[in-house]
Short mmCIF file of C-alpha atoms in Angstrom, two decimals:
data_model
loop_
_atom_site.label_atom_id
_atom_site.label_comp_id
_atom_site.label_asym_id
_atom_site.label_seq_id
_atom_site.Cartn_x
_atom_site.Cartn_y
_atom_site.Cartn_z
CA UNK A 1 20.18 -15.41 36.06
CA UNK A 2 23.40 -14.86 34.10
CA UNK A 3 23.22 -13.20 30.71
CA UNK A 4 23.86 -15.45 27.71
CA UNK A 5 27.06 -14.76 25.86
CA UNK A 6 26.79 -13.31 22.38
CA UNK A 7 27.94 -16.64 20.90
CA UNK A 8 25.20 -18.50 22.78
CA UNK A 9 22.64 -15.97 21.57
CA UNK A 10 23.81 -16.38 17.96
CA UNK A 11 23.58 -20.16 18.21
CA UNK A 12 19.94 -20.00 19.29
CA UNK A 13 18.73 -17.47 16.69
CA UNK A 14 16.01 -18.50 14.25
CA UNK A 15 17.26 -19.25 10.70
CA UNK A 16 15.91 -16.01 9.19
CA UNK A 17 17.79 -13.91 11.75
CA UNK A 18 20.99 -15.85 11.14
CA UNK A 19 20.52 -15.25 7.41
CA UNK A 20 20.05 -11.53 8.04
CA UNK A 21 23.22 -11.34 10.13
CA UNK A 22 25.13 -13.16 7.39
CA UNK A 23 23.78 -10.70 4.83
CA UNK A 24 24.93 -7.77 6.98
CA UNK A 25 28.36 -9.35 7.47
CA UNK A 26 28.72 -9.56 3.68
CA UNK A 27 27.84 -5.86 3.41
CA UNK A 28 30.37 -5.10 6.13
CA UNK A 29 32.98 -6.99 4.10
CA UNK A 30 32.02 -5.03 0.99
CA UNK A 31 32.49 -1.75 2.85
CA UNK A 32 35.90 -2.83 4.16
CA UNK A 33 36.85 -3.76 0.60
CA UNK A 34 35.78 -0.32 -0.63
CA UNK A 35 37.90 1.34 2.07
CA UNK A 36 40.86 -0.75 0.92
CA UNK A 37 40.18 0.26 -2.70
CA UNK A 38 40.29 3.94 -1.70
CA UNK A 39 43.55 3.45 0.20
CA UNK A 40 45.02 1.62 -2.82
CA UNK A 41 43.82 4.45 -5.09
CA UNK A 42 41.73 2.18 -7.31
CA UNK A 43 39.99 3.81 -10.28
CA UNK A 44 36.96 5.91 -9.41
CA UNK A 45 34.56 3.93 -11.61
CA UNK A 46 35.57 0.67 -9.88
CA UNK A 47 34.93 2.18 -6.45
CA UNK A 48 31.58 3.59 -7.58
CA UNK A 49 30.48 0.20 -8.88
CA UNK A 50 31.30 -1.35 -5.51
CA UNK A 51 29.55 1.46 -3.62
CA UNK A 52 26.46 0.93 -5.76
CA UNK A 53 26.54 -2.81 -5.02
CA UNK A 54 26.90 -2.15 -1.28
CA UNK A 55 24.01 0.32 -1.37
CA UNK A 56 21.80 -2.24 -3.12
CA UNK A 57 22.80 -4.90 -0.60
CA UNK A 58 21.87 -2.58 2.29
CA UNK A 59 18.57 -1.76 0.63
CA UNK A 60 17.85 -5.47 0.23
CA UNK A 61 18.69 -6.01 3.90
CA UNK A 62 16.18 -3.30 4.84
CA UNK A 63 13.52 -4.91 2.69
CA UNK A 64 14.14 -8.31 4.28
CA UNK A 65 13.92 -6.88 7.79
CA UNK A 66 10.62 -5.16 6.95
CA UNK A 67 9.27 -8.28 5.25
CA UNK A 68 10.10 -10.44 8.28
CA UNK A 69 8.56 -7.85 10.57
CA UNK A 70 5.29 -7.78 8.61
CA UNK A 71 5.14 -11.56 8.51
CA UNK A 72 5.74 -11.66 12.26
CA UNK A 73 3.00 -9.10 12.88
CA UNK A 74 0.48 -11.04 10.86
CA UNK A 75 1.43 -14.38 12.42
CA UNK A 76 1.40 -13.19 16.03
CA UNK A 77 -1.30 -10.52 16.11
CA UNK A 78 -3.35 -11.00 13.00
CA UNK A 79 -2.45 -7.49 11.80
CA UNK A 80 -0.42 -4.52 13.05
CA UNK A 81 -2.26 -1.63 14.71
CA UNK A 82 -2.75 1.52 12.63
CA UNK A 83 0.06 3.50 14.32
CA UNK A 84 2.46 0.63 13.71
CA UNK A 85 1.25 0.36 10.12
CA UNK A 86 1.87 4.09 9.59
CA UNK A 87 5.44 3.73 10.89
CA UNK A 88 5.96 0.75 8.59
CA UNK A 89 4.66 2.66 5.57
CA UNK A 90 6.95 5.58 6.46
CA UNK A 91 9.92 3.22 6.61
CA UNK A 92 9.00 1.76 3.22
CA UNK A 93 8.76 5.24 1.70
CA UNK A 94 12.16 6.17 3.17
CA UNK A 95 13.60 2.99 1.70
CA UNK A 96 12.34 3.61 -1.83
CA UNK A 97 14.93 5.23 -4.09
CA UNK A 98 14.03 8.69 -5.41
CA UNK A 99 12.27 8.76 -8.76
CA UNK A 100 14.74 8.57 -11.61
CA UNK A 101 17.54 7.26 -9.36
CA UNK A 102 19.60 4.94 -11.48
CA UNK A 103 22.53 2.74 -10.55
CA UNK A 104 25.03 5.59 -10.37
CA UNK A 105 26.16 7.03 -7.07
CA UNK A 106 25.96 10.59 -8.34
CA UNK A 107 22.71 12.11 -7.13
#
């Protein structure tokens, strides 16, 4: 059986996966814009604001992926096994910003 092309695979994705890919494409665009800002020697504070926005967008993407995963686990299996739950908790802890981390990029 021939492999589906990437376009065919994208067309058949469930809506939540399409939404996630769109979210990641927006982040990709933000990062390209930041690169352009650096090349154009934009003011530091403007670049930092955009970096902070991109970081928040990536964090939100991570949260959405985890949320969809948990929902999928509950729907298909009733509940994840304990090892899987431990990995999920570890990922959530890694995702959480450090205590006292504000909106600035200087840590």
